Coordinates of C-alpha atoms in Angstrom, one line a residue:
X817 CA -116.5 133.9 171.9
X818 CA -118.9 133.6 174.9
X819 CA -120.5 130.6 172.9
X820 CA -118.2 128.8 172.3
X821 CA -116.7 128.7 175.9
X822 CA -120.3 128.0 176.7
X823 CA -120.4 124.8 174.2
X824 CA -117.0 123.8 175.3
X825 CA -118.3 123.6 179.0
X826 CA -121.2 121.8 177.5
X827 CA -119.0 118.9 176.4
X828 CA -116.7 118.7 179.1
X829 CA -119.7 118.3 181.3
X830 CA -121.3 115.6 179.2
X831 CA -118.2 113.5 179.1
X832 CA -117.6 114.1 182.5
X833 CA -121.2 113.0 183.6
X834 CA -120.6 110.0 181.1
X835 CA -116.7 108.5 182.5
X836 CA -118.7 109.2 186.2
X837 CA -121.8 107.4 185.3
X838 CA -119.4 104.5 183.9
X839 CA -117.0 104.4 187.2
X840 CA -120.4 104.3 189.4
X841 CA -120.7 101.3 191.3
X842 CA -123.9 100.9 190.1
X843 CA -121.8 100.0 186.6
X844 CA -119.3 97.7 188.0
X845 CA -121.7 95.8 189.9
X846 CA -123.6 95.2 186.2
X847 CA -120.8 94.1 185.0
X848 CA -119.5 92.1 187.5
X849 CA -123.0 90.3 187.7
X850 CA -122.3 89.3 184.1
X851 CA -119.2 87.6 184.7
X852 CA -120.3 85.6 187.3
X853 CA -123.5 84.9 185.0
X854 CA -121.5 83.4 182.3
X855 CA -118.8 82.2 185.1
X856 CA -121.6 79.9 186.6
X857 CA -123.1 78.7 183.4
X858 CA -119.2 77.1 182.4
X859 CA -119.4 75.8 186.0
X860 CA -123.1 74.0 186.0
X861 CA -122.4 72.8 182.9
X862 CA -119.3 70.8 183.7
X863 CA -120.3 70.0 187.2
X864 CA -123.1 67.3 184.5
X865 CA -122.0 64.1 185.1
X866 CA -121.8 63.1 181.3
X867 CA -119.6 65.8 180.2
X868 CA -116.8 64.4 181.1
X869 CA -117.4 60.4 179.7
X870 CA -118.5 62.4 176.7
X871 CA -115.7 64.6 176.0
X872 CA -113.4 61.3 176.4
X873 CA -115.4 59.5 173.6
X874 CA -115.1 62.3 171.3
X875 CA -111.6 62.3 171.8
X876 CA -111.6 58.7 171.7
X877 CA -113.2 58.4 167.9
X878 CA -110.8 61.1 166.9
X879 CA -107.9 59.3 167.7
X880 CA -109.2 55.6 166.3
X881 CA -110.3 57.8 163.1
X882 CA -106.8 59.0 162.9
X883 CA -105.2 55.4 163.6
X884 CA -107.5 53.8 160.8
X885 CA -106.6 57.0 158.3
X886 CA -103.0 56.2 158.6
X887 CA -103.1 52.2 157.9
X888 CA -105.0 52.7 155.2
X889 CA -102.8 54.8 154.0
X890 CA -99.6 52.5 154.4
X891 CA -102.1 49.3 153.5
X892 CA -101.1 47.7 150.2
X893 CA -103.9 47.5 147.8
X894 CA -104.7 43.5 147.8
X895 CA -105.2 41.4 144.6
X896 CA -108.5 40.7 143.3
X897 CA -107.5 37.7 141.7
X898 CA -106.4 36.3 144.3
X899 CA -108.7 34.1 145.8
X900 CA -109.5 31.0 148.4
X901 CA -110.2 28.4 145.3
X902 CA -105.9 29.7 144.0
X903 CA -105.0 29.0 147.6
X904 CA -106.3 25.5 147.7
X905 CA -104.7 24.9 143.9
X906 CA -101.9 25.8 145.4
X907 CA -101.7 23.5 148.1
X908 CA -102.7 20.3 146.4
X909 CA -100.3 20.8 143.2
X910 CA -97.5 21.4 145.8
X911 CA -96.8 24.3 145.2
X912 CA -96.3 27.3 148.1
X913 CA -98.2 30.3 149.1
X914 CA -96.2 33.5 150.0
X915 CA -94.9 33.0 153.3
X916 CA -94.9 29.2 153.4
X917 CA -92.0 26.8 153.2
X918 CA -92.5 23.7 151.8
X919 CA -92.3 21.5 155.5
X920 CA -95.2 23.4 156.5
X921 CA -97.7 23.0 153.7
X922 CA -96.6 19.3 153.7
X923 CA -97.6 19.7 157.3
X924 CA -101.2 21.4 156.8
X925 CA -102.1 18.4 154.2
X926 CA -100.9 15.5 156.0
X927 CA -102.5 16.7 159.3
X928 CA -106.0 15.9 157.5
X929 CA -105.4 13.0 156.3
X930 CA -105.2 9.2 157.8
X931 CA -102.5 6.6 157.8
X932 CA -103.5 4.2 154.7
X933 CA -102.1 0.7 153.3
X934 CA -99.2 1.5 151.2
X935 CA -100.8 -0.8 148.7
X936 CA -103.6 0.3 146.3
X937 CA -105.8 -2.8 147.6
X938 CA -105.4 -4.4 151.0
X939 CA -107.1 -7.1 149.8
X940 CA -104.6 -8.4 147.9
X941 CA -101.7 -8.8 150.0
X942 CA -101.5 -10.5 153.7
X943 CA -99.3 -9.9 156.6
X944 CA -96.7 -12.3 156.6
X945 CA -94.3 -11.1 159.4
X946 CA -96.4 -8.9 162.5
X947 CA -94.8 -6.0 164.4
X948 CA -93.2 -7.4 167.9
X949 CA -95.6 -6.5 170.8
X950 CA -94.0 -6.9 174.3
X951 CA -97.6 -7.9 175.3
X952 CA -98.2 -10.4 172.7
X953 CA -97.7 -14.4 173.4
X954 CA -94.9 -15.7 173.5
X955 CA -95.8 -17.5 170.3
X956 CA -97.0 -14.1 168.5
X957 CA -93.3 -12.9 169.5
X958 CA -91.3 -15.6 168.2
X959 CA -93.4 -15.0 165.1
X960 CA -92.2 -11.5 164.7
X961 CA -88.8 -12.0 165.0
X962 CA -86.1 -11.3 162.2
X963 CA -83.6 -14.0 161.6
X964 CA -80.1 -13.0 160.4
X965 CA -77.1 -15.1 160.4
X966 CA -78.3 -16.6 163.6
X967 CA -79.2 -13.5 164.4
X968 CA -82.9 -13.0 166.4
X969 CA -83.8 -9.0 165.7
X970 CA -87.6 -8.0 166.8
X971 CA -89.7 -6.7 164.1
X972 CA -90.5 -3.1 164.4
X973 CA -92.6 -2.9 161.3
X974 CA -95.1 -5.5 159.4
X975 CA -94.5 -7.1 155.9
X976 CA -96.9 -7.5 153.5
X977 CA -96.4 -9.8 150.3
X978 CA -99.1 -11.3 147.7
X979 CA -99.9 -15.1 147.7
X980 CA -99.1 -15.6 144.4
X981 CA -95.5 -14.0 145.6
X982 CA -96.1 -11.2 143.0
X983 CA -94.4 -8.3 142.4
X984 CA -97.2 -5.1 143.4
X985 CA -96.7 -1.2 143.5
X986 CA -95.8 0.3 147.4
X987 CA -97.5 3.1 147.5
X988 CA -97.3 6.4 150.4
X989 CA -99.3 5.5 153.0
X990 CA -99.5 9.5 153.8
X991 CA -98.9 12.5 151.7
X992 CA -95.1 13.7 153.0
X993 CA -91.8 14.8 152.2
X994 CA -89.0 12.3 151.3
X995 CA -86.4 12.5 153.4
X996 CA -84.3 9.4 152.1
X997 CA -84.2 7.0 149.1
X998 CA -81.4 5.0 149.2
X999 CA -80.1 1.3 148.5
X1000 CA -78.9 -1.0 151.7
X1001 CA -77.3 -4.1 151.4
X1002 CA -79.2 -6.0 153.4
X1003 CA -82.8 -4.6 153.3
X1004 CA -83.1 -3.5 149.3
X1005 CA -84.1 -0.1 148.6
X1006 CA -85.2 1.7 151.5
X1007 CA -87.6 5.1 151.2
X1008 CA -88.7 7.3 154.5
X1009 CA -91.0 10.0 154.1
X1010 CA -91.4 12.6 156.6
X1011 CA -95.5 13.6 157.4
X1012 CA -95.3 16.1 159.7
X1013 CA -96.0 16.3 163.6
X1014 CA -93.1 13.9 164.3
X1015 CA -94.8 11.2 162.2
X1016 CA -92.6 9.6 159.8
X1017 CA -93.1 6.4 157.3
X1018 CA -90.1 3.7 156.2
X1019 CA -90.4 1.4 153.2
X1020 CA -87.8 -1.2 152.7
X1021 CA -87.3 -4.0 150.3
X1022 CA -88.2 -2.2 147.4
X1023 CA -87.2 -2.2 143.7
X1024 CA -87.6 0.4 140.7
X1025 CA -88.0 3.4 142.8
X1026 CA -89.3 6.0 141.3
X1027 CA -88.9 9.3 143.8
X1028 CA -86.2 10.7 145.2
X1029 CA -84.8 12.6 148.2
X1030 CA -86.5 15.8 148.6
X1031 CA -89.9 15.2 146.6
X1032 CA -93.0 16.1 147.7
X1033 CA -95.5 12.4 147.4
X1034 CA -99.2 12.8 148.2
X1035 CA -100.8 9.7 149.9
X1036 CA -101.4 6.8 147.4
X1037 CA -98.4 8.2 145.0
X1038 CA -95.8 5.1 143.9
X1039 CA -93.2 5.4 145.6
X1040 CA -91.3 1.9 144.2
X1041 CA -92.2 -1.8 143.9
X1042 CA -91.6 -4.7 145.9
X1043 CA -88.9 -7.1 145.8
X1044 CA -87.1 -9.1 147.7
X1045 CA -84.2 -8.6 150.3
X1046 CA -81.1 -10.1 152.0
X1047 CA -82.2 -9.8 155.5
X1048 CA -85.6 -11.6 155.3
X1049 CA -85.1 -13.8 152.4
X1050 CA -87.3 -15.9 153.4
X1051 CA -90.5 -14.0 152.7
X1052 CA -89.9 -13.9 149.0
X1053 CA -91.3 -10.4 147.3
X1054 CA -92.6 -8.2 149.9
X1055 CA -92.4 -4.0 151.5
X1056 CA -91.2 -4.2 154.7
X1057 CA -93.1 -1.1 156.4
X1058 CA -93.0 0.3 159.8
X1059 CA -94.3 3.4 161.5
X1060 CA -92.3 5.8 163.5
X1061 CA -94.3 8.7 166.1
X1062 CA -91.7 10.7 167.7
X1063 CA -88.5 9.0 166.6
X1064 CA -90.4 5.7 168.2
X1065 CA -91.7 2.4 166.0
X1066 CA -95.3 2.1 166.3
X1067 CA -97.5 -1.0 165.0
X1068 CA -98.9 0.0 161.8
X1069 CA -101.8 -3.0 162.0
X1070 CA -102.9 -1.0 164.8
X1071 CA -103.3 2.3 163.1
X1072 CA -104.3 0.3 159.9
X1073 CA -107.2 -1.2 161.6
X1074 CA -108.4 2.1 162.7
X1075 CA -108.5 3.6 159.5

């Protein structure tokens, strides 16, 4: 029994001397100093004047990584045989790429091209009646006048007839939409075809027309052929043909001669 007591002080002693040697302030110094340690470390470390910038671009990339994950997730897989040569097909047969409406592909094509004779050779016909200039002669003006029943009307267009007086194609002058074909009593058949940018040609005297309202014509397609007409009888068979830039008559043999 005396042992055992004896071993049971022992142990009591040893824990005791153990919990005293933890609650020393020897021990809580130790540990304190390893707090402040690792405490200081953090602190130098973020106190680095790239941590910051750093930490921001990492955040950054995660994001944009995140943004570029989802749209190529919602991204439509694109058609292969799809390519620029269909595109182009497409636009000169007249027919319209996704998204287009008709006025704006007639747009794109006349936008690159030039005002040319609606005749296939300009050789072959001569300008019998000029557009009226206000700063022409007096002369030159009383040559461009249009005489109707005693009636003196300024030309706003040129006319153009062979010297043999033959009948010859009219042609489009500009690839376009046609936004009239219609017979007038006193100037024949007449044809406008819309080109785009507020540029619009008119035909008149014209017989055997062969397009209609609403057709797409590409520059040099017939449009009719020329004949004669009540209000300028006296040029015999000719196209009347004038110019219009924003709803106003310009002089085609102005244009002409640039082209």
């Amino acid at each position: 029994m005396s042992e055992q007591n004896q071993n049971s002080k022992n142990k009591s002693t040893t824990s005791s001397s153990a919990t005293s040697a933890t609650n020393t302030p020897e021990a809580s110094k130790s540990m304190q100093g390893a707090q402040a340690v690792q405490t200081s470390a953090w602190r130098k470390l973020l106190s680095k004047k790239w941590v910051f910038p750093a930490l921001y671009m990492a955040a950054a990339a995660i994001i944009l990584t995140l943004v570029w994950v989802y749209q190529d997730m919602n991204q439509q897989p694109l058609d292969p045989n799809k390519d620029a040569t269909q595109v182009e097909q497409q636009v000169d047969s007249g027919t319209l790429a996704e998204g287009k409406t008709n006025d704006e592909a007639v747009e794109v094509v006349a936008s690159n091209e030039t005002l040319g004779w609606p005749v296939a050779d300009a050789q072959d016909v001569d300008v019998v009646m000029s557009f009226y200039d206000d700063k022409a002669s007096k002369e030159e003006q009383a040559a461009a006048m249009v005489e109707y029943k005693q009636t003196f009307t300024p030309n706003v267009g040129i006319d153009l007839a062979r010297k043999d007086q033959k009948a010859f194609d009219v042609l489009a002058a500009m690839s376009g939409k046609v936004t009239r074909a219609e017979q007038n009593p006193k100037t024949g058949f007449v044809v406008e075809i819309d080109h785009g940018n507020n540029l619009k040609t008119v035909y008149q005297s014209l017989v055997d027309l062969k397009v209609k309202k609403g057709d797409t014509v590409k520059k040099g397609d017939a449009l009719a052929t020329a004949g004669r007409n009540e209000l300028e009888k006296n040029l015999g068979v000719h196209v009347h043909f004038e110019v219009y830039d924003d709803n106003k008559p310009v002089n085609p043999s102005t244009l002409l001669a640039k082209n």
